[in-house]
CSV table of C-alpha atoms and ligand atoms in Angstrom, one decimal:
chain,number,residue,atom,x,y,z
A,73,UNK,CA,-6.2,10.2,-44.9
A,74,UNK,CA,-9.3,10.6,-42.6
A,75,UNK,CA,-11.9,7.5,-43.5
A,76,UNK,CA,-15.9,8.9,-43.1
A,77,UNK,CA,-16.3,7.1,-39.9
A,78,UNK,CA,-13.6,9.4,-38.1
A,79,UNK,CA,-15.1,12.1,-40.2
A,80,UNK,CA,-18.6,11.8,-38.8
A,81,UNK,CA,-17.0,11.6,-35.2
A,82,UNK,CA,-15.0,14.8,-36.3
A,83,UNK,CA,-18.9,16.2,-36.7
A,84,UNK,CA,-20.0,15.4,-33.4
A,85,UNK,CA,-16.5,17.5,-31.5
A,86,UNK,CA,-16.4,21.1,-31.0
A,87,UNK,CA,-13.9,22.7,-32.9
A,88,UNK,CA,-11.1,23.6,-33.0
A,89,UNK,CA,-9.2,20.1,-31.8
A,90,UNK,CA,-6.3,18.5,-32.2
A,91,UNK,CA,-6.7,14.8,-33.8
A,92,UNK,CA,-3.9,12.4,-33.0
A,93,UNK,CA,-3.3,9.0,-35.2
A,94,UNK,CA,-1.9,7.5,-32.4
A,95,UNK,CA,-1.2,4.3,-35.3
A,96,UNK,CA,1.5,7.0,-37.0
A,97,UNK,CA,2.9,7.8,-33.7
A,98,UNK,CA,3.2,4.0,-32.9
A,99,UNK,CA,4.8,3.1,-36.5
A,100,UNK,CA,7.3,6.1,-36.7
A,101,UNK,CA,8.3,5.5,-32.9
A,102,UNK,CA,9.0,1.9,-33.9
A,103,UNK,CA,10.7,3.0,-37.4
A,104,UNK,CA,13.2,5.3,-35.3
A,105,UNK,CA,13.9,2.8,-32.6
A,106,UNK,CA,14.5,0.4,-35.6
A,107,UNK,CA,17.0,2.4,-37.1
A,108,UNK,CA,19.0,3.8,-34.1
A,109,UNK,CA,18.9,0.7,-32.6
A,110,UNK,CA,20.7,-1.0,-35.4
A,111,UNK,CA,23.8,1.4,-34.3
A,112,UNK,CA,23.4,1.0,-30.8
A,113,UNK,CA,22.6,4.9,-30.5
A,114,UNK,CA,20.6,6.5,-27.8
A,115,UNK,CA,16.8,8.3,-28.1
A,116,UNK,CA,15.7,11.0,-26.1
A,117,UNK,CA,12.6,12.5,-26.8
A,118,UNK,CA,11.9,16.3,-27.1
A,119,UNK,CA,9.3,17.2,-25.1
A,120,UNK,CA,8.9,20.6,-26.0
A,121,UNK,CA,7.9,18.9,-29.7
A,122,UNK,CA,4.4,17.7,-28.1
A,123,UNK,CA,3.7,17.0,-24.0
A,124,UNK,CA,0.7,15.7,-24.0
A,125,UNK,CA,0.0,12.6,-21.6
A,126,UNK,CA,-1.1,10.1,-23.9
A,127,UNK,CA,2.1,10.6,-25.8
A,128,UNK,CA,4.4,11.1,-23.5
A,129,UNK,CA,3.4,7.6,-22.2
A,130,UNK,CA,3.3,6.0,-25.4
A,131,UNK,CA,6.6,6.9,-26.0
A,132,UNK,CA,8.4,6.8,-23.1
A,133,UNK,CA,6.6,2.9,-23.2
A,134,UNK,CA,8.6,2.5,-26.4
A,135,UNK,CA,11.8,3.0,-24.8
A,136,UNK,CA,12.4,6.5,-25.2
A,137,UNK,CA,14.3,8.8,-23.0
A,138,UNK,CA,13.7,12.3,-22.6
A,139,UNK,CA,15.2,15.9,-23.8
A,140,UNK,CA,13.3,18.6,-21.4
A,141,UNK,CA,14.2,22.2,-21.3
A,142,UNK,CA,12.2,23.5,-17.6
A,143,UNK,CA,11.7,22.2,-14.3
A,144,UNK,CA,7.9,21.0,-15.3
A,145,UNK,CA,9.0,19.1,-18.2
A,146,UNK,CA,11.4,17.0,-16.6
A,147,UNK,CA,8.3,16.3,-13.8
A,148,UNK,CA,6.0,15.7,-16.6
A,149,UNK,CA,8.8,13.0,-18.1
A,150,UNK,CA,8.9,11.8,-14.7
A,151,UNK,CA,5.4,11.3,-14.2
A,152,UNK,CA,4.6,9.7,-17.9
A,153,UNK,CA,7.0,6.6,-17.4
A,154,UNK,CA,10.1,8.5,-18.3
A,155,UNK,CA,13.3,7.0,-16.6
A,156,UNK,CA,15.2,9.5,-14.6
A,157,UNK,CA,18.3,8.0,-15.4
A,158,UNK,CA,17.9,8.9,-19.1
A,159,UNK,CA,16.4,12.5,-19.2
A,160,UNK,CA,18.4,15.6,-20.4
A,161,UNK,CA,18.0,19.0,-19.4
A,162,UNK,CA,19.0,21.8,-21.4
A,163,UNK,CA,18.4,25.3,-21.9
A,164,UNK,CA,20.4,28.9,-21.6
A,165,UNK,CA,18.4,30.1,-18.7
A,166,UNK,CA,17.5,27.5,-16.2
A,167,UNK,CA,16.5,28.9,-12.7
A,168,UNK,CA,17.9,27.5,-9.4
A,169,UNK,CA,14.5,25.9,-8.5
A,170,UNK,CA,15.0,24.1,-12.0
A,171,UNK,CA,18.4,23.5,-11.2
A,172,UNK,CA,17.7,21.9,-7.6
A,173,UNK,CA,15.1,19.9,-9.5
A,174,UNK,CA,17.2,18.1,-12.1
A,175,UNK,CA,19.8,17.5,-9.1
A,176,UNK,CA,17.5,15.9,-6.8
A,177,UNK,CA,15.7,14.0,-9.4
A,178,UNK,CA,19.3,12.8,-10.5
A,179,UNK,CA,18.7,13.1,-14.1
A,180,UNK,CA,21.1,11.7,-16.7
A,181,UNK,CA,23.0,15.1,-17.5
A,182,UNK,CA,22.3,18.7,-17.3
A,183,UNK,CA,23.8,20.7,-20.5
A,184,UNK,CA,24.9,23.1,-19.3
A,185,UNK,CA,25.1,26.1,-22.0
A,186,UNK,CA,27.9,28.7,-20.3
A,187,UNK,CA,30.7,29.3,-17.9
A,188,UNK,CA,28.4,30.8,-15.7
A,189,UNK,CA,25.6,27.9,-15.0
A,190,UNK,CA,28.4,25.8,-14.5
A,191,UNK,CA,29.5,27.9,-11.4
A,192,UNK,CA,26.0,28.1,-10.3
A,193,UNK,CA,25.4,24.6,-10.7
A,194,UNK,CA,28.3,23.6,-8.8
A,195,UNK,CA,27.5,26.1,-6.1
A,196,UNK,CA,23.8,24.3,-5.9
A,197,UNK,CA,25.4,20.9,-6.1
A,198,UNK,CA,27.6,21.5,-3.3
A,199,UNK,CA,24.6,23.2,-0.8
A,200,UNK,CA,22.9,20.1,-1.4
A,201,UNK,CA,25.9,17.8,-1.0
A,202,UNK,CA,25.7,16.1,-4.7
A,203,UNK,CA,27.9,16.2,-8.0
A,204,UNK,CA,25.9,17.3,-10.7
A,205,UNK,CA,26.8,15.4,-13.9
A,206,UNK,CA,27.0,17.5,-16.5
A,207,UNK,CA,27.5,17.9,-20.6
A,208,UNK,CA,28.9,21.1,-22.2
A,209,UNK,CA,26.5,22.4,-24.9
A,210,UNK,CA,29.0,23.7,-27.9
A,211,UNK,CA,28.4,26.1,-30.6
A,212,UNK,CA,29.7,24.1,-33.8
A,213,UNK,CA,29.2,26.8,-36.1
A,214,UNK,CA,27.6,24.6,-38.6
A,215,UNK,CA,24.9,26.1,-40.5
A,216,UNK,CA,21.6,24.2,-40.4
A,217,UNK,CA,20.1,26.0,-43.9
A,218,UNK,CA,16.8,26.2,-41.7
A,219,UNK,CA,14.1,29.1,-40.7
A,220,UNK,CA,16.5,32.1,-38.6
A,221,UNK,CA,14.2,31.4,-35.7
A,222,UNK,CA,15.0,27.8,-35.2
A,223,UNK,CA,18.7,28.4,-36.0
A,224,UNK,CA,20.9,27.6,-33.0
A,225,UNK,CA,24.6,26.1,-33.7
A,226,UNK,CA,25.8,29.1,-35.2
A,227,UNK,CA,28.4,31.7,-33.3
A,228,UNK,CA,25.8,34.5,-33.3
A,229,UNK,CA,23.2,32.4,-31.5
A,230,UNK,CA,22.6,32.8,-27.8
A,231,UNK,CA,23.1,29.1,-27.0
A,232,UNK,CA,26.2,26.9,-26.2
A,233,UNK,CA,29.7,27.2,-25.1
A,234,UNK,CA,31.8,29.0,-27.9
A,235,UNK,CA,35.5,26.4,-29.1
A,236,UNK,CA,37.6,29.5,-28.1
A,237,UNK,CA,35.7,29.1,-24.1
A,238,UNK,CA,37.3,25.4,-23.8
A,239,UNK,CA,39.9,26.3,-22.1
A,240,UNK,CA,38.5,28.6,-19.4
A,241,UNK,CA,36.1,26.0,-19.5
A,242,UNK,CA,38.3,23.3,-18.6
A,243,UNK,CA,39.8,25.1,-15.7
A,244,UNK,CA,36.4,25.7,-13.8
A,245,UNK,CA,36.2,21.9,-14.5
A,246,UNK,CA,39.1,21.1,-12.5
A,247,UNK,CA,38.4,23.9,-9.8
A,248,UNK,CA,34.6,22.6,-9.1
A,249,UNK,CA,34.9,18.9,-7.2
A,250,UNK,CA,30.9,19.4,-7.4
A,251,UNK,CA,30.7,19.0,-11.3
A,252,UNK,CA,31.5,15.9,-13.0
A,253,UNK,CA,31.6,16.4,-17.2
A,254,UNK,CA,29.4,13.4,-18.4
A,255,UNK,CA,29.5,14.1,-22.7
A,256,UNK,CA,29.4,17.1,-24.5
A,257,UNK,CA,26.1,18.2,-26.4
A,258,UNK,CA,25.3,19.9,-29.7
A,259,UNK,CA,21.8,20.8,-31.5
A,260,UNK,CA,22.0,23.3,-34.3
A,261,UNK,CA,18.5,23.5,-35.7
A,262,UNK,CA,15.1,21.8,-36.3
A,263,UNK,CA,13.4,21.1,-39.0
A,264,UNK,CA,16.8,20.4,-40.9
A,265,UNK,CA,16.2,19.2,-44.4
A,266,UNK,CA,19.5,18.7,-46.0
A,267,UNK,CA,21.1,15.8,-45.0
A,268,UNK,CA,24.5,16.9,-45.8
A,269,UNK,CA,23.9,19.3,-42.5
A,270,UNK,CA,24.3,16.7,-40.1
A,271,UNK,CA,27.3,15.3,-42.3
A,272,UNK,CA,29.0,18.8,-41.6
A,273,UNK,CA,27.8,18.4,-37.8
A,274,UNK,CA,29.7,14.9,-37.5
A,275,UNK,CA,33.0,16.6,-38.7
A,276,UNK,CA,32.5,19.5,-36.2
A,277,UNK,CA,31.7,17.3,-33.4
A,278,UNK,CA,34.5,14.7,-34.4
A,279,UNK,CA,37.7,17.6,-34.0
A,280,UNK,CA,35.4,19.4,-30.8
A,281,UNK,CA,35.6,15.5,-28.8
A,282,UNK,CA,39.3,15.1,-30.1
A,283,UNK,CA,40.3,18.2,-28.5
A,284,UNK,CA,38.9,17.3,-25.3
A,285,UNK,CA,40.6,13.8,-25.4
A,286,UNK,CA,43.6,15.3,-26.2
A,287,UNK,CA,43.3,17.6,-23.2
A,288,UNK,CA,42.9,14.8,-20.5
A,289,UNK,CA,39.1,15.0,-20.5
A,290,UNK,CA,36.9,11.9,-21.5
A,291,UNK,CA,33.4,12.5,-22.4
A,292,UNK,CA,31.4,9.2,-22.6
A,293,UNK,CA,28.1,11.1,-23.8
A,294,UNK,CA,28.4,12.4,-27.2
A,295,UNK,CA,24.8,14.5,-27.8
A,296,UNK,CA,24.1,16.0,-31.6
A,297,UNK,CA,20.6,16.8,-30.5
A,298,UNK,CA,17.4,17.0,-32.7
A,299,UNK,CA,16.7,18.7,-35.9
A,300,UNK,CA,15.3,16.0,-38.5
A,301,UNK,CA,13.1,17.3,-40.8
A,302,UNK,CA,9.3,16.0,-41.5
A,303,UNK,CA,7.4,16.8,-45.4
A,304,UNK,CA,5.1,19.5,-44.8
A,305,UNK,CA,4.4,19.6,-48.3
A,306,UNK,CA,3.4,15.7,-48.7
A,307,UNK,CA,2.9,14.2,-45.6
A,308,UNK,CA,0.7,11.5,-47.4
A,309,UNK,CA,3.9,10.0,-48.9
A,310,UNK,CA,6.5,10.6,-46.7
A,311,UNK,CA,4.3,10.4,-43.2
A,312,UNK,CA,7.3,8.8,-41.8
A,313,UNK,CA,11.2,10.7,-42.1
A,314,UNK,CA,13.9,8.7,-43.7
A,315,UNK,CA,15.6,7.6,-40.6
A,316,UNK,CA,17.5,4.9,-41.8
A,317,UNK,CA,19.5,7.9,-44.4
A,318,UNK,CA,19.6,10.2,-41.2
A,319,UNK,CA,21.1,7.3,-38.5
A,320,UNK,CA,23.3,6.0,-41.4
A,321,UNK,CA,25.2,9.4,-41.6
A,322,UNK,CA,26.0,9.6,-38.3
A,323,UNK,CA,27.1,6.2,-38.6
A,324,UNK,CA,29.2,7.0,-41.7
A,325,UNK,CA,30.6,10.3,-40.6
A,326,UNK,CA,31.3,10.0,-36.6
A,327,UNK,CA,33.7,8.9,-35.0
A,328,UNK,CA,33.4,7.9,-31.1
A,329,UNK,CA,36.2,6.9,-29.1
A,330,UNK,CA,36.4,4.2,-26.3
A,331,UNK,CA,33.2,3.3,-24.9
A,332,UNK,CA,31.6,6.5,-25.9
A,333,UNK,CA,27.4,6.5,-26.9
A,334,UNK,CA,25.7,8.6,-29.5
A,335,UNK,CA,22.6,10.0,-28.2
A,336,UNK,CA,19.8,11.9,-30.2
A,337,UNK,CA,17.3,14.4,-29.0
A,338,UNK,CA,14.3,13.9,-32.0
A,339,UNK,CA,10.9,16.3,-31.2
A,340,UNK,CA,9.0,16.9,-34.9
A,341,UNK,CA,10.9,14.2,-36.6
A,342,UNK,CA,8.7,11.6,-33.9
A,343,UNK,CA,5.4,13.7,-33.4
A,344,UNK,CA,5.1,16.2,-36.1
A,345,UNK,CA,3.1,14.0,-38.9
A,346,UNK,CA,0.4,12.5,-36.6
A,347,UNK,CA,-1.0,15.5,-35.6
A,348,UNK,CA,-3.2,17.4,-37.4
A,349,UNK,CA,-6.1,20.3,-36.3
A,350,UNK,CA,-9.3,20.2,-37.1
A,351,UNK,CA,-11.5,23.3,-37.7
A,352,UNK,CA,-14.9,24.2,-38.9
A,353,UNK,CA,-15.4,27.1,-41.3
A,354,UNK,CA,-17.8,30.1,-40.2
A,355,UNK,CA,-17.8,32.3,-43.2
A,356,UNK,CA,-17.1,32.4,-46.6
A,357,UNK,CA,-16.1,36.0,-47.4
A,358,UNK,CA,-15.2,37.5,-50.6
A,359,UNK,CA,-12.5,40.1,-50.4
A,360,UNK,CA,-11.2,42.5,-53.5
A,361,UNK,CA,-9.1,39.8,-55.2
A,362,UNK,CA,-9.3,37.0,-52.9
A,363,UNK,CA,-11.8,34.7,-51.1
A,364,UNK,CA,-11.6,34.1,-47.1
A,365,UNK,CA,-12.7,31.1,-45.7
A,366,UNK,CA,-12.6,32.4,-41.7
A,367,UNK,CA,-12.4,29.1,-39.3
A,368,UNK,CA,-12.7,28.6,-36.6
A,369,UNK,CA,-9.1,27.9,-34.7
A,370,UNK,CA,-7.0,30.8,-34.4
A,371,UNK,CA,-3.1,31.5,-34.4
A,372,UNK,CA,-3.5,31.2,-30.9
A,373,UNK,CA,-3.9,27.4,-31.5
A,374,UNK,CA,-1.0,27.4,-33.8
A,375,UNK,CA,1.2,30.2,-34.6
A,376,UNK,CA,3.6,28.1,-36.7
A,377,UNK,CA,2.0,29.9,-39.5
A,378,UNK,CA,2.7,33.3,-38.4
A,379,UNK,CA,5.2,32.9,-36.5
A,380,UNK,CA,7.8,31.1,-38.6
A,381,UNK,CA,5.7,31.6,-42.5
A,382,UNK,CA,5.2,28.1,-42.4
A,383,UNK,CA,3.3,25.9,-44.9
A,384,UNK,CA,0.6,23.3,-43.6
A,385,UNK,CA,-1.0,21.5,-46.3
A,386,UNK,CA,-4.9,22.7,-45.8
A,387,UNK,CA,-7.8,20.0,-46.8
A,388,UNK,CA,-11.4,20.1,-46.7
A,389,UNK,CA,-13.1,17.4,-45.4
A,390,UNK,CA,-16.4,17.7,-46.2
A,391,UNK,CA,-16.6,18.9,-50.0
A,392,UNK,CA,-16.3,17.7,-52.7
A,393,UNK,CA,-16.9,20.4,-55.6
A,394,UNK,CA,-15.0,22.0,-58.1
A,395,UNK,CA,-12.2,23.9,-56.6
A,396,UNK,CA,-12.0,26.8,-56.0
A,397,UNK,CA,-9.1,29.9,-53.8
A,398,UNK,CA,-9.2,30.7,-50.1
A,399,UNK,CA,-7.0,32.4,-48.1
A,400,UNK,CA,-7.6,30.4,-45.0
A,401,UNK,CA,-7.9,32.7,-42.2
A,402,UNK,CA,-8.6,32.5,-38.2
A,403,UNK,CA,-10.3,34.9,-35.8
A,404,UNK,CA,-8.4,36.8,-34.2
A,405,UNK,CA,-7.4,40.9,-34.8
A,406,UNK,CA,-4.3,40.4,-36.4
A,407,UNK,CA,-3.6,39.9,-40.3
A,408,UNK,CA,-1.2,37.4,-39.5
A,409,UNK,CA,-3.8,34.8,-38.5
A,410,UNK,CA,-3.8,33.4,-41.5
A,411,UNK,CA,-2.8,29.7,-42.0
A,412,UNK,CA,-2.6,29.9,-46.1
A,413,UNK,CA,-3.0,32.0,-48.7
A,414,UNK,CA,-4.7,31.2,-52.2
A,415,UNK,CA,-5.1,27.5,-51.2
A,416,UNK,CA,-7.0,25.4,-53.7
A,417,UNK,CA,-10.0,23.5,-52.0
A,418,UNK,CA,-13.3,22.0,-53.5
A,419,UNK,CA,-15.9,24.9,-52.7
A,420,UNK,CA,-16.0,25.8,-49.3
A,421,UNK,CA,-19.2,26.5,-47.3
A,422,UNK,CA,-20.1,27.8,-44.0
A,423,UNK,CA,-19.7,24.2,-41.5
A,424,UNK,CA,-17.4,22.5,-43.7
A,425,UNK,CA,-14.7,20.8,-41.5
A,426,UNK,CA,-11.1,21.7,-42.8
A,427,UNK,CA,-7.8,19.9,-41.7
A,428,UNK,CA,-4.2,21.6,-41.3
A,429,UNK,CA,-1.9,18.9,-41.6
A,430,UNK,CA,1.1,17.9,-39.7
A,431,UNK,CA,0.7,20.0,-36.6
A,432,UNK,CA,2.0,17.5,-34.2
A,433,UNK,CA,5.0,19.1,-33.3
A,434,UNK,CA,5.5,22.5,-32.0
A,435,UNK,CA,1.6,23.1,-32.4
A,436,UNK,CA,-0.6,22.6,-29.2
A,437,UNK,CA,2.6,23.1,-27.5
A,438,UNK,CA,2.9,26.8,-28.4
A,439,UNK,CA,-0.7,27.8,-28.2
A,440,UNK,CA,-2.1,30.1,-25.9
A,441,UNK,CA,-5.3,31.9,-24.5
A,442,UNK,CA,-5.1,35.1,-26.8
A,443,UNK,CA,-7.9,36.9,-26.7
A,444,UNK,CA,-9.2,34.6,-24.2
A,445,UNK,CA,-9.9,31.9,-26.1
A,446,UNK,CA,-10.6,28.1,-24.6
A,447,UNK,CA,-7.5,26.1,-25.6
A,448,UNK,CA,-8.2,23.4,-28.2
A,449,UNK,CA,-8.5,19.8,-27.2
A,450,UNK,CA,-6.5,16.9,-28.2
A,451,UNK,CA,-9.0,13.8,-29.2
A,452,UNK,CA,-6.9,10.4,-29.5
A,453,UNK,CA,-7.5,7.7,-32.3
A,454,UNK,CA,-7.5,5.6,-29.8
B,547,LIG,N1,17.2,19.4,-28.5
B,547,LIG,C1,17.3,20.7,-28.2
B,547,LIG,C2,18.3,21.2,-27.3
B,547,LIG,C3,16.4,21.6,-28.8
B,547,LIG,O1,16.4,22.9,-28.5
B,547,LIG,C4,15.4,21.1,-29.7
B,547,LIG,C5,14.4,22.0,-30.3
B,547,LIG,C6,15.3,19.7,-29.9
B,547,LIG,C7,16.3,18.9,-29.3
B,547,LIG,C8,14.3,19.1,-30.8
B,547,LIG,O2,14.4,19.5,-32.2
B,547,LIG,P1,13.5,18.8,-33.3
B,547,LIG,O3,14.0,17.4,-33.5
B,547,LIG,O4,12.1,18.9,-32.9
B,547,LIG,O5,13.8,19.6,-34.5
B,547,LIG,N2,9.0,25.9,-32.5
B,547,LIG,C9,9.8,25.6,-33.7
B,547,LIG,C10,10.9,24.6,-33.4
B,547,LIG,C11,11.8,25.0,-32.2
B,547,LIG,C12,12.8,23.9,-31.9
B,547,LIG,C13,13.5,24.3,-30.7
B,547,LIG,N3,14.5,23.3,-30.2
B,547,LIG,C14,8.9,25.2,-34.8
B,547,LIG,O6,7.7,25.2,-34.7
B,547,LIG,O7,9.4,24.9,-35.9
């Protein structure tokens, strides 16, 4: 994957960094546009997936819009090329400052997730003299067959507006003159790897818009979110998801009314595979029955790991020997730090540069300064 040119540069950068192939990025940007665009369905990008500058500009230059979830993502879609016009905001818990933000920057839709933000929403809208256009984030109940933790369109989950709600819903609708009900919104997991999920989505969403037609209510924004899946286990054959299978399902399976538009919300599914984090080994320990190799980057630099038990295929980039088992451990005082256990590498020495693979999505995003620690740094192919 890496050629030795970009692995003698790797030599000469402190570690831990992130290393972006801005090339992937390009090419799986272009394979989703592709693909959508043969359907005439709408992108918005997730920024929660990855925020860095140099991709937020790179997509938002291919066209993208934008899915934020706080007040300073929708400023950093604003300031990395992202149209206004085309940027979502959704989340349970927004604050008023948030709120006032999306108004004022008069965003495509705010998704809104309960009775009660609408109220509050049309309360802000009217102090500030605007309608807020809005979409109704629903609970489907369709079970995404994905980690617990990244769960969201079931009835237990704290997010969305629950079928039996549309009613009282409807009526606060009709009472607020300072909402105006744009499309209605659904996301039900991420990292969604059976197909058939978003088949079962499609059904959901097709009775959930019928019902509002059939109640007088027209939305023109139909919204099934994010949630496509990326190959942790082989991202050297599948570095790009099968997006014509994942469009052409939607295609197959939904059925819009009128002039209404599809719109997506991809994060991983864009990012995830060109990322990858780059660490150095400082020991090689043995233990009892197992042999560490302790490196360098921490779970503060990616907890997916611990967090969520997730596998990231480890490589080592500097041997070549027999191999041999490591459980592939971090610094910091917690057993958890661990990013894989009994992983076979060629023999691993003290300075040998490892790679965790597909760490573009949901990785620098969630790291933090435990223990103090400097936050890696993203280095660019480009
Ligand atoms: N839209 C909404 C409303 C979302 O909540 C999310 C992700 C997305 C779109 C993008 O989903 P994606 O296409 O990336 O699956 N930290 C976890 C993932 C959390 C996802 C949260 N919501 C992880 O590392 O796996």
């Amino acid at each position: 994957m890496f050629n030795k040119e970009t692995i003698g540069k790797f030599h000469s950068t402190p570690t831990p960094f992130y290393y972006y192939d801005m090339g992937l990025l390009r090419e799986t940007l272009e394979a989703c546009s592709a693909e959508a665009g043969k359907y005439g369905y709408f992108l918005h990008y997730a920024l929660k997936a990855n925020s860095n500058p140099q991709i937020l500009k790179l997509i938002s230059k291919s066209g993208f819009g934008a899915d934020c979830v706080s007040g300073n993502e929708i400023r950093a879609a604003i300031s990395h090329g992202f149209s206004p016009g085309h940027i979502m905001f959704s989340g349970v818990g927004k604050s008023d400052d948030e709120i006032r933000l999306a108004l004022h920057s008069k965003i495509q839709s705010l998704n809104v997730e309960s009775r009660q933000e609408m109220e509050v929403i049309s309360d802000l809208a009217g102090e500030m003299g605007v309608t807020a256009d809005i979409s109704l984030r629903i609970i489907p109940n369709v079970d995404a067959h994905t980690h617990r933790y990244i769960t969201t369109g079931l009835e237990e989950n704290k997010f969305g507006i629950l079928p039996w709600e549309f009613e009282k819903v409807l009526d606060k609708l009709k009472s607020r003159q300072n909402l105006r009900l744009k499309g209605l919104h659904f996301h039900i997991g991420s990292q969604i790897t059976d197909l058939n999920v978003f088949k079962s989505l499609c059904h959901r969403v097709n009775e959930i818009n019928a019902w509002f037609i059939s109640n007088q209510v027209f939305p023109e924004i139909i919204n099934v979110g994010g949630g496509l899946g990326i190959d942790y286990g082989d991202p050297d054959t599948f570095r790009i998801p099968d997006f014509s299978s994942y469009f052409r399902i939607f295609s197959n399976f939904i059925e819009l009314q009128g002039n209404q538009s599809l719109h997506f919300e991809p994060g991983r599914a864009l990012v995830g595979q060109c990322g990858s984090l780059i660490t150095k080994v400082l020991f090689v320990k043995k233990g009892i029955s197992t042999r560490f190799a302790i490196v360098d980057a921490g779970m503060n630099d990616l907890i997916r790991p611990a967090l969520y038990q997730s596998y990231h295929k480890i490589e080592n980039l500097t041997s070549a020997e027999q191999p041999e088992k490591y459980d592939v451990v971090g610094p910091i005082c917690e057993s958890s730090d661990c990013f894989g256990k009994a992983i076979s590498l060629p023999k691993t020495s003290r300075m040998d540069l490892l790679v965790i693979r597909s760490v573009g999505a949901y990785g620098q995003t969630m790291s933090s300064q435990y223990n103090l620690r400097d936050l890696a740094k993203a280095v660019y192919s480009d």
